[in-house]
mmCIF file of C-alpha atoms in Angstrom:
data_model
loop_
_atom_site.group_PDB
_atom_site.id
_atom_site.type_symbol
_atom_site.label_atom_id
_atom_site.label_comp_id
_atom_site.label_asym_id
_atom_site.label_seq_id
_atom_site.Cartn_x
_atom_site.Cartn_y
_atom_site.Cartn_z
ATOM 1 C CA MET A 198 0.000 0.000 0.000
ATOM 2 C CA GLU A 199 1.326 3.413 -0.983
ATOM 3 C CA GLU A 200 2.140 5.720 1.939
ATOM 4 C CA TYR A 201 1.394 9.419 1.565
ATOM 5 C CA ILE A 202 2.677 12.044 3.989
ATOM 6 C CA THR A 203 2.074 15.749 4.532
ATOM 7 C CA THR A 204 4.357 18.384 3.008
ATOM 8 C CA THR A 205 5.672 19.176 6.489
ATOM 9 C CA GLU A 206 6.550 15.528 7.104
ATOM 10 C CA ALA A 207 8.122 15.360 3.647
ATOM 11 C CA ALA A 208 10.221 18.457 4.394
ATOM 12 C CA LEU A 209 11.491 16.931 7.644
ATOM 13 C CA LEU A 210 12.273 13.664 5.895
ATOM 14 C CA ALA A 211 14.183 15.428 3.120
ATOM 15 C CA GLY A 212 15.847 17.986 5.368
ATOM 16 C CA VAL A 213 14.476 20.877 3.330
ATOM 17 C CA GLY A 214 11.838 23.562 3.709
ATOM 18 C CA VAL A 215 8.172 23.055 2.860
ATOM 19 C CA SER A 216 8.594 25.558 0.014
ATOM 20 C CA SER A 217 11.078 23.172 -1.640
ATOM 21 C CA ILE A 218 8.609 20.275 -1.436
ATOM 22 C CA LYS A 219 5.930 22.424 -3.066
ATOM 23 C CA ARG A 220 8.342 23.568 -5.764
ATOM 24 C CA TRP A 221 9.321 19.967 -6.593
ATOM 25 C CA SER A 222 5.635 19.105 -6.750
ATOM 26 C CA ASP A 223 4.902 21.986 -9.145
ATOM 27 C CA GLN A 224 7.789 20.811 -11.333
ATOM 28 C CA ASP A 225 6.382 17.227 -11.317
ATOM 29 C CA LEU A 226 9.624 15.960 -9.776
ATOM 30 C CA ILE A 227 7.822 14.076 -7.012
ATOM 31 C CA GLN A 228 4.487 12.243 -6.904
ATOM 32 C CA VAL A 229 1.794 14.231 -5.094
ATOM 33 C CA VAL A 230 -1.946 13.817 -4.691
ATOM 34 C CA ARG A 231 -4.524 16.316 -3.449
ATOM 35 C CA THR A 232 -6.947 15.752 -0.592
ATOM 36 C CA PRO A 233 -10.621 16.776 -0.999
ATOM 37 C CA GLY A 234 -9.657 19.969 0.836
ATOM 38 C CA GLY A 235 -6.906 20.746 -1.686
ATOM 39 C CA HIS A 236 -3.930 19.856 0.525
ATOM 40 C CA ARG A 237 -0.915 18.056 -0.944
ATOM 41 C CA ARG A 238 0.103 14.582 0.126
ATOM 42 C CA VAL A 239 3.523 13.290 -0.951
ATOM 43 C CA ASN A 240 4.266 9.714 -1.924
ATOM 44 C CA ARG A 241 6.960 8.762 0.603
ATOM 45 C CA ALA A 242 8.650 6.091 -1.524
ATOM 46 C CA ASP A 243 8.713 8.373 -4.575
ATOM 47 C CA LEU A 244 10.242 11.185 -2.533
ATOM 48 C CA LEU A 245 13.038 8.899 -1.343
ATOM 49 C CA ARG A 246 13.628 7.771 -4.930
ATOM 50 C CA PHE A 247 13.843 11.387 -6.072
ATOM 51 C CA LEU A 248 16.299 12.306 -3.316
ATOM 52 C CA ASP A 249 18.454 9.286 -4.101
ATOM 53 C CA GLU A 250 18.573 10.135 -7.810
ATOM 54 C CA SER A 251 19.081 13.885 -7.314
ATOM 55 C CA SER A 252 21.963 13.821 -4.882
ATOM 56 C CA SER A 253 25.202 11.857 -4.911
ATOM 57 C CA SER A 254 26.021 12.900 -1.349
ATOM 58 C CA PRO A 255 25.815 10.508 1.638
ATOM 59 C CA VAL A 256 22.665 12.283 2.787
ATOM 60 C CA SER A 257 20.497 10.178 0.460
ATOM 61 C CA THR A 258 21.742 6.968 2.073
ATOM 62 C CA ALA A 259 20.996 8.347 5.521
ATOM 63 C CA LEU A 260 17.509 9.368 4.420
ATOM 64 C CA ALA A 261 16.806 5.921 3.014
ATOM 65 C CA ARG A 262 17.860 4.298 6.299
ATOM 66 C CA GLU A 263 15.477 6.604 8.144
ATOM 67 C CA SER A 264 12.517 5.895 5.853
ATOM 68 C CA SER A 265 11.033 3.308 8.228
ATOM 69 C CA LEU A 266 10.919 5.773 11.136
ATOM 70 C CA PRO A 267 7.980 8.120 11.816
ATOM 71 C CA SER A 268 10.323 11.118 11.911
ATOM 72 C CA LYS A 269 14.032 11.899 12.169
ATOM 73 C CA PRO A 270 15.571 12.759 15.530
ATOM 74 C CA ARG A 271 16.349 16.438 15.965
ATOM 75 C CA ASP A 272 20.123 15.913 15.936
ATOM 76 C CA LEU A 273 19.950 14.048 12.608
ATOM 77 C CA ARG A 274 17.863 16.832 11.067
ATOM 78 C CA SER A 275 20.490 19.340 12.188
ATOM 79 C CA ALA A 276 23.352 17.194 10.919
ATOM 80 C CA LEU A 277 21.716 16.970 7.500
ATOM 81 C CA SER A 278 20.925 20.676 7.242
ATOM 82 C CA ILE A 279 24.275 21.638 5.767
ATOM 83 C CA SER A 280 24.378 18.560 3.493
ATOM 84 C CA ARG A 281 21.113 19.569 1.856
ATOM 85 C CA ILE A 282 22.748 22.677 0.401
ATOM 86 C CA GLY A 283 24.334 20.509 -2.282
ATOM 87 C CA LEU A 284 20.922 19.224 -3.286
ATOM 88 C CA ILE A 285 19.444 22.726 -3.294
ATOM 89 C CA LYS A 286 22.193 23.949 -5.621
ATOM 90 C CA LYS A 287 21.695 21.036 -8.017
ATOM 91 C CA LEU A 288 17.949 21.635 -8.248
ATOM 92 C CA ALA A 289 17.875 25.417 -8.293
ATOM 93 C CA GLY A 290 20.917 26.129 -10.418
ATOM 94 C CA PRO A 291 23.900 28.476 -10.132
ATOM 95 C CA GLU A 292 21.829 31.457 -8.972
ATOM 96 C CA ILE A 293 21.809 30.052 -5.437
ATOM 97 C CA HIS A 294 24.476 31.828 -3.363
ATOM 98 C CA LEU A 295 25.748 30.271 -0.149
ATOM 99 C CA ALA A 296 27.863 33.211 0.998
ATOM 100 C CA PRO A 297 28.232 36.961 0.449
ATOM 101 C CA GLU A 298 30.328 37.967 -2.541
ATOM 102 C CA ASN A 299 32.674 39.693 -0.092
ATOM 103 C CA PRO A 300 31.993 38.333 3.437
ATOM 104 C CA ASP A 301 34.321 40.885 5.056
ATOM 105 C CA ASP A 302 32.527 43.864 3.516
ATOM 106 C CA PRO A 303 29.656 45.019 5.787
ATOM 107 C CA LYS A 304 27.459 46.082 2.870
ATOM 108 C CA SER A 305 27.962 42.850 0.926
ATOM 109 C CA ALA A 306 27.360 40.739 4.020
ATOM 110 C CA GLY A 307 24.377 42.871 5.009
ATOM 111 C CA VAL A 308 22.634 42.488 1.651
ATOM 112 C CA PHE A 309 23.260 38.730 1.562
ATOM 113 C CA TRP A 310 21.895 38.030 5.034
ATOM 114 C CA ALA A 311 18.982 40.462 4.725
ATOM 115 C CA ASN A 312 17.946 38.726 1.497
ATOM 116 C CA ALA A 313 18.351 35.338 3.187
ATOM 117 C CA MET A 314 16.126 36.441 6.081
ATOM 118 C CA ARG A 315 13.546 37.736 3.610
ATOM 119 C CA ASP A 316 13.515 34.866 1.107
ATOM 120 C CA SER A 317 14.506 31.692 3.000
ATOM 121 C CA ASP A 318 12.472 29.487 5.282
ATOM 122 C CA VAL A 319 13.719 28.435 8.722
ATOM 123 C CA PHE A 320 15.365 25.243 7.442
ATOM 124 C CA GLU A 321 17.194 27.089 4.675
ATOM 125 C CA LEU A 322 18.406 29.785 7.076
ATOM 126 C CA GLN A 323 19.665 27.101 9.440
ATOM 127 C CA ALA A 324 21.617 25.502 6.597
ATOM 128 C CA LEU A 325 23.123 28.854 5.574
ATOM 129 C CA LEU A 326 24.167 29.567 9.159
ATOM 130 C CA LEU A 327 25.815 26.169 9.484
ATOM 131 C CA HIS A 328 27.567 26.714 6.169
ATOM 132 C CA ALA A 329 28.795 30.110 7.410
ATOM 133 C CA ARG A 330 30.065 28.484 10.610
ATOM 134 C CA SER A 331 31.989 25.991 8.479
ATOM 135 C CA ARG A 332 33.697 28.613 6.304
ATOM 136 C CA ARG A 333 34.236 31.133 9.125
ATOM 137 C CA GLY A 334 35.520 28.633 11.671
ATOM 138 C CA SER A 335 33.658 29.974 14.721
ATOM 139 C CA TRP A 336 30.239 31.144 15.801
ATOM 140 C CA HIS A 337 31.516 34.561 16.857
ATOM 141 C CA ALA A 338 32.861 35.219 13.341
ATOM 142 C CA THR A 339 29.604 33.926 11.847
ATOM 143 C CA ALA A 340 27.614 36.181 14.155
ATOM 144 C CA ASP A 341 29.677 39.258 13.273
ATOM 145 C CA GLU A 342 29.062 38.603 9.568
ATOM 146 C CA ALA A 343 25.354 37.798 9.833
ATOM 147 C CA ALA A 344 24.674 40.718 12.177
ATOM 148 C CA HIS A 345 25.183 43.071 9.218
ATOM 149 C CA GLY A 346 21.962 41.601 7.852
ATOM 150 C CA LEU A 347 20.055 42.935 10.855
ATOM 151 C CA SER A 348 21.355 46.428 10.143
ATOM 152 C CA GLU A 349 20.411 46.096 6.472
ATOM 153 C CA VAL A 350 16.875 44.995 7.375
ATOM 154 C CA GLY A 351 16.533 48.041 9.632
ATOM 155 C CA GLU A 352 17.760 50.345 6.874
ATOM 156 C CA ARG A 353 15.305 48.838 4.384
ATOM 157 C CA TRP A 354 12.475 49.443 6.819
ATOM 158 C CA MET A 355 13.546 53.074 7.232
ATOM 159 C CA ARG A 356 13.636 53.475 3.426
ATOM 160 C CA GLY A 357 10.157 52.012 3.148
ATOM 161 C CA GLU A 358 11.375 48.897 1.309
ATOM 162 C CA MET A 359 10.131 46.567 4.061
ATOM 163 C CA SER A 360 7.005 46.813 6.170
ATOM 164 C CA VAL A 361 6.979 46.290 9.928
ATOM 165 C CA MET A 362 5.364 42.915 9.297
ATOM 166 C CA ASP A 363 8.074 41.962 6.787
ATOM 167 C CA GLU A 364 10.744 42.879 9.330
ATOM 168 C CA HIS A 365 9.067 40.864 12.087
ATOM 169 C CA ILE A 366 8.653 37.797 9.877
ATOM 170 C CA ALA A 367 12.297 37.916 8.749
ATOM 171 C CA SER A 368 13.535 38.367 12.328
ATOM 172 C CA GLU A 369 11.368 35.524 13.599
ATOM 173 C CA ARG A 370 12.728 33.170 10.933
ATOM 174 C CA LEU A 371 16.292 33.971 11.946
ATOM 175 C CA ALA A 372 15.507 33.600 15.654
ATOM 176 C CA ARG A 373 13.947 30.176 15.076
ATOM 177 C CA ALA A 374 16.907 29.022 12.966
ATOM 178 C CA LEU A 375 19.365 30.109 15.669
ATOM 179 C CA SER A 376 17.262 28.442 18.358
ATOM 180 C CA ALA A 377 17.225 25.157 16.417
ATOM 181 C CA ILE A 378 21.014 25.217 16.154
ATOM 182 C CA MET A 379 21.345 26.064 19.839
ATOM 183 C CA GLU A 380 19.344 22.975 20.776
ATOM 184 C CA THR A 381 22.046 20.800 19.191
ATOM 185 C CA MET A 382 24.738 22.257 21.491
ATOM 186 C CA PRO A 383 24.012 20.864 24.972
ATOM 187 C CA GLY A 384 26.147 21.936 27.910
ATOM 188 C CA ALA A 385 27.076 20.488 31.284
ATOM 189 C CA GLU A 386 25.826 21.515 34.709
ATOM 190 C CA GLU A 387 29.341 22.236 36.016
ATOM 191 C CA GLU A 388 30.088 24.853 33.354
ATOM 192 C CA PRO A 389 30.154 28.551 34.340
ATOM 193 C CA VAL A 390 26.837 30.291 33.701
ATOM 194 C CA CYS A 391 26.400 33.451 31.648
ATOM 195 C CA MET A 392 23.019 35.145 32.020
ATOM 196 C CA LEU A 393 21.734 36.778 28.815
ATOM 197 C CA ALA A 394 19.257 39.629 29.116
ATOM 198 C CA CYS A 395 18.057 42.826 27.466
ATOM 199 C CA VAL A 396 17.941 46.124 29.285
ATOM 200 C CA THR A 397 14.567 47.140 30.728
ATOM 201 C CA GLY A 398 12.184 48.226 27.970
ATOM 202 C CA ASP A 399 14.208 46.714 25.122
ATOM 203 C CA MET A 400 12.495 43.904 23.193
ATOM 204 C CA HIS A 401 15.211 43.189 20.596
ATOM 205 C CA THR A 402 16.691 39.763 21.376
ATOM 206 C CA LEU A 403 18.328 38.651 18.107
ATOM 207 C CA GLY A 404 21.728 39.795 19.358
ATOM 208 C CA LEU A 405 21.278 37.558 22.384
ATOM 209 C CA SER A 406 20.319 34.672 20.091
ATOM 210 C CA PHE A 407 23.684 34.970 18.353
ATOM 211 C CA LEU A 408 25.386 35.467 21.713
ATOM 212 C CA GLN A 409 24.035 32.139 22.968
ATOM 213 C CA LEU A 410 26.009 30.291 20.319
ATOM 214 C CA CYS A 411 29.202 32.175 21.201
ATOM 215 C CA VAL A 412 28.722 31.445 24.903
ATOM 216 C CA ARG A 413 28.053 27.755 24.287
ATOM 217 C CA GLU A 414 31.017 27.449 21.905
ATOM 218 C CA ARG A 415 33.390 28.814 24.567
ATOM 219 C CA GLY A 416 32.322 26.185 27.093
ATOM 220 C CA TRP A 417 29.913 28.355 29.080
ATOM 221 C CA ARG A 418 26.277 27.582 29.847
ATOM 222 C CA PRO A 419 23.924 30.355 28.684
ATOM 223 C CA LEU A 420 20.986 31.238 30.914
ATOM 224 C CA TRP A 421 18.391 32.951 28.717
ATOM 225 C CA VAL A 422 16.348 35.729 30.349
ATOM 226 C CA GLY A 423 15.563 37.665 27.180
ATOM 227 C CA ALA A 424 13.652 40.850 26.544
ATOM 228 C CA SER A 425 13.049 43.789 28.878
ATOM 229 C CA THR A 426 14.502 42.526 32.150
ATOM 230 C CA PRO A 427 13.758 44.634 35.266
ATOM 231 C CA LEU A 428 16.877 46.167 36.777
ATOM 232 C CA GLU A 429 15.908 45.149 40.310
ATOM 233 C CA GLU A 430 15.804 41.475 39.341
ATOM 234 C CA LEU A 431 19.178 41.635 37.595
ATOM 235 C CA TYR A 432 20.569 43.514 40.599
ATOM 236 C CA ALA A 433 19.386 40.773 42.966
ATOM 237 C CA VAL A 434 21.023 38.047 40.877
ATOM 238 C CA ALA A 435 24.247 40.035 40.598
ATOM 239 C CA ALA A 436 24.394 40.883 44.299
ATOM 240 C CA ALA A 437 23.901 37.244 45.261
ATOM 241 C CA GLY A 438 26.641 36.102 42.879
ATOM 242 C CA GLU A 439 24.312 33.457 41.433
ATOM 243 C CA VAL A 440 25.974 33.423 37.991
ATOM 244 C CA ALA A 441 29.558 33.853 36.793
ATOM 245 C CA MET A 442 28.713 36.523 34.217
ATOM 246 C CA ILE A 443 25.858 38.761 33.119
ATOM 247 C CA ALA A 444 25.711 39.847 29.478
ATOM 248 C CA ILE A 445 23.242 42.681 29.024
ATOM 249 C CA SER A 446 22.156 43.961 25.598
ATOM 250 C CA ALA A 447 20.674 47.283 24.520
ATOM 251 C CA SER A 448 19.604 47.858 20.921
ATOM 252 C CA GLU A 449 19.630 51.122 18.995
ATOM 253 C CA ALA A 450 16.126 51.735 20.356
ATOM 254 C CA SER A 451 17.679 52.236 23.820
ATOM 255 C CA SER A 452 19.077 55.702 23.180
ATOM 256 C CA ASP A 453 18.665 57.422 26.561
ATOM 257 C CA THR A 454 22.277 57.906 27.685
ATOM 258 C CA VAL A 455 21.343 59.025 31.209
ATOM 259 C CA GLU A 456 19.033 56.079 31.780
ATOM 260 C CA LEU A 457 21.549 53.553 30.491
ATOM 261 C CA ALA A 458 24.348 55.120 32.518
ATOM 262 C CA GLU A 459 22.273 54.746 35.704
ATOM 263 C CA PHE A 460 21.389 51.183 34.754
ATOM 264 C CA ALA A 461 25.051 50.312 34.123
ATOM 265 C CA GLN A 462 26.188 51.990 37.348
ATOM 266 C CA MET A 463 23.706 50.140 39.594
ATOM 267 C CA LEU A 464 24.212 46.743 37.965
ATOM 268 C CA GLY A 465 27.975 47.292 37.886
ATOM 269 C CA ALA A 466 28.092 48.051 41.607
ATOM 270 C CA ALA A 467 26.294 44.799 42.430
ATOM 271 C CA CYS A 468 28.539 42.780 40.118
ATOM 272 C CA ALA A 469 31.696 44.382 41.510
ATOM 273 C CA ALA A 470 30.666 43.539 45.071
ATOM 274 C CA SER A 471 29.946 39.881 44.268
ATOM 275 C CA GLY A 472 32.759 39.296 41.775
ATOM 276 C CA THR A 473 30.345 38.693 38.885
ATOM 277 C CA SER A 474 31.742 39.485 35.432
ATOM 278 C CA LEU A 475 29.667 41.988 33.448
ATOM 279 C CA ALA A 476 29.451 42.635 29.711
ATOM 280 C CA PHE A 477 27.496 45.347 27.882
ATOM 281 C CA GLY A 478 26.619 44.828 24.228
ATOM 282 C CA GLY A 479 24.406 46.019 21.397
ATOM 283 C CA SER A 480 24.226 49.392 19.668
ATOM 284 C CA GLY A 481 22.491 51.148 22.568
ATOM 285 C CA ALA A 482 23.871 54.252 24.276
ATOM 286 C CA TRP A 483 25.901 52.490 26.977
ATOM 287 C CA PRO A 484 28.647 54.484 28.730
ATOM 288 C CA ASP A 485 32.030 53.670 27.262
ATOM 289 C CA PRO A 486 33.913 52.706 29.257
ATOM 290 C CA PRO A 487 31.476 51.725 32.029
ATOM 291 C CA LEU A 488 32.523 52.140 35.658
ATOM 292 C CA PHE A 489 32.549 48.352 35.990
ATOM 293 C CA GLY A 490 32.435 45.672 33.324
ATOM 294 C CA MET A 491 33.330 45.674 29.637
ATOM 295 C CA ARG A 492 31.647 47.323 26.640
ATOM 296 C CA PHE A 493 31.576 45.258 23.428
ATOM 297 C CA TYR A 494 30.666 46.263 19.865
ATOM 298 C CA ALA A 495 31.204 42.884 18.181
ATOM 299 C CA PHE A 496 30.922 39.191 19.002
ATOM 300 C CA GLY A 497 34.608 38.418 18.394
ATOM 301 C CA PRO A 498 35.985 40.476 21.294
ATOM 302 C CA PHE A 499 33.226 39.189 23.568
ATOM 303 C CA SER A 500 34.153 35.601 22.691
ATOM 304 C CA ALA A 501 37.792 36.341 23.559
ATOM 305 C CA TYR A 502 36.637 37.863 26.859
ATOM 306 C CA LEU A 503 34.656 34.719 27.645
ATOM 307 C CA GLN A 504 37.747 32.619 27.039
ATOM 308 C CA SER A 505 39.828 34.857 29.337
ATOM 309 C CA GLN A 506 37.260 34.505 32.130
ATOM 310 C CA SER A 507 37.043 30.696 31.939
#
């Protein structure tokens, strides 16, 4: 009896995005039927045949071995994400770009990653990030390159080329891709803990999402607090010395220099008293240098600081 699966299940099985499954269906590359409600159902055996014929990489063999399972484990899906790029290039042609033309040029990198956030699904973004990690050699270098895309997205919004909704959708895709990668990097309980939080009133957490990978890569355990953290709660944690480091982010939206200076002074005093390391990041109007702690403008120097504090 033929087995038919949903496009989402097919995407997980193939290690691609749902948009790729639909594109293959439209091109009659895979066998698909329609339900009475108009939804696509993919012939599982035909999909595996197509993947085996379309790719000479080891990923097809792995997929065939997994065909008897209801779904692939999360770590296998992540391991296959970068391998699927070869298949994407074969099917889509030479117009697919896996890296900026000039990765070290902020404008070139910004355009590439902004376009990727706009046009790619979560699976495709995850694959591009893993590919960038492979060619860059570290997550902090990957983060410094990809962060230019966030600036480019903001500039496009200011020029009226992207709506608020477009910006939110693109940011959410990137956040989900980073979160999926983070889940494949487990830590140990005995590792030093770095708390990650945004200054009170600031809701922009993508910088922290990149920071998580840098923290994990350096052998620290990230403790995610996230957006708009009250100063009094951070102060209590710092004063008690409950974590080894606090990394606090403020985006460009946090532009009140007096308010941020007071925030940095109070949190710094608590950290100094307890011996807790403190790092300030983001493009917000932090004092530079702060009375206590370190101010960072890029992920590379922060990663080096993490290593020095281990």
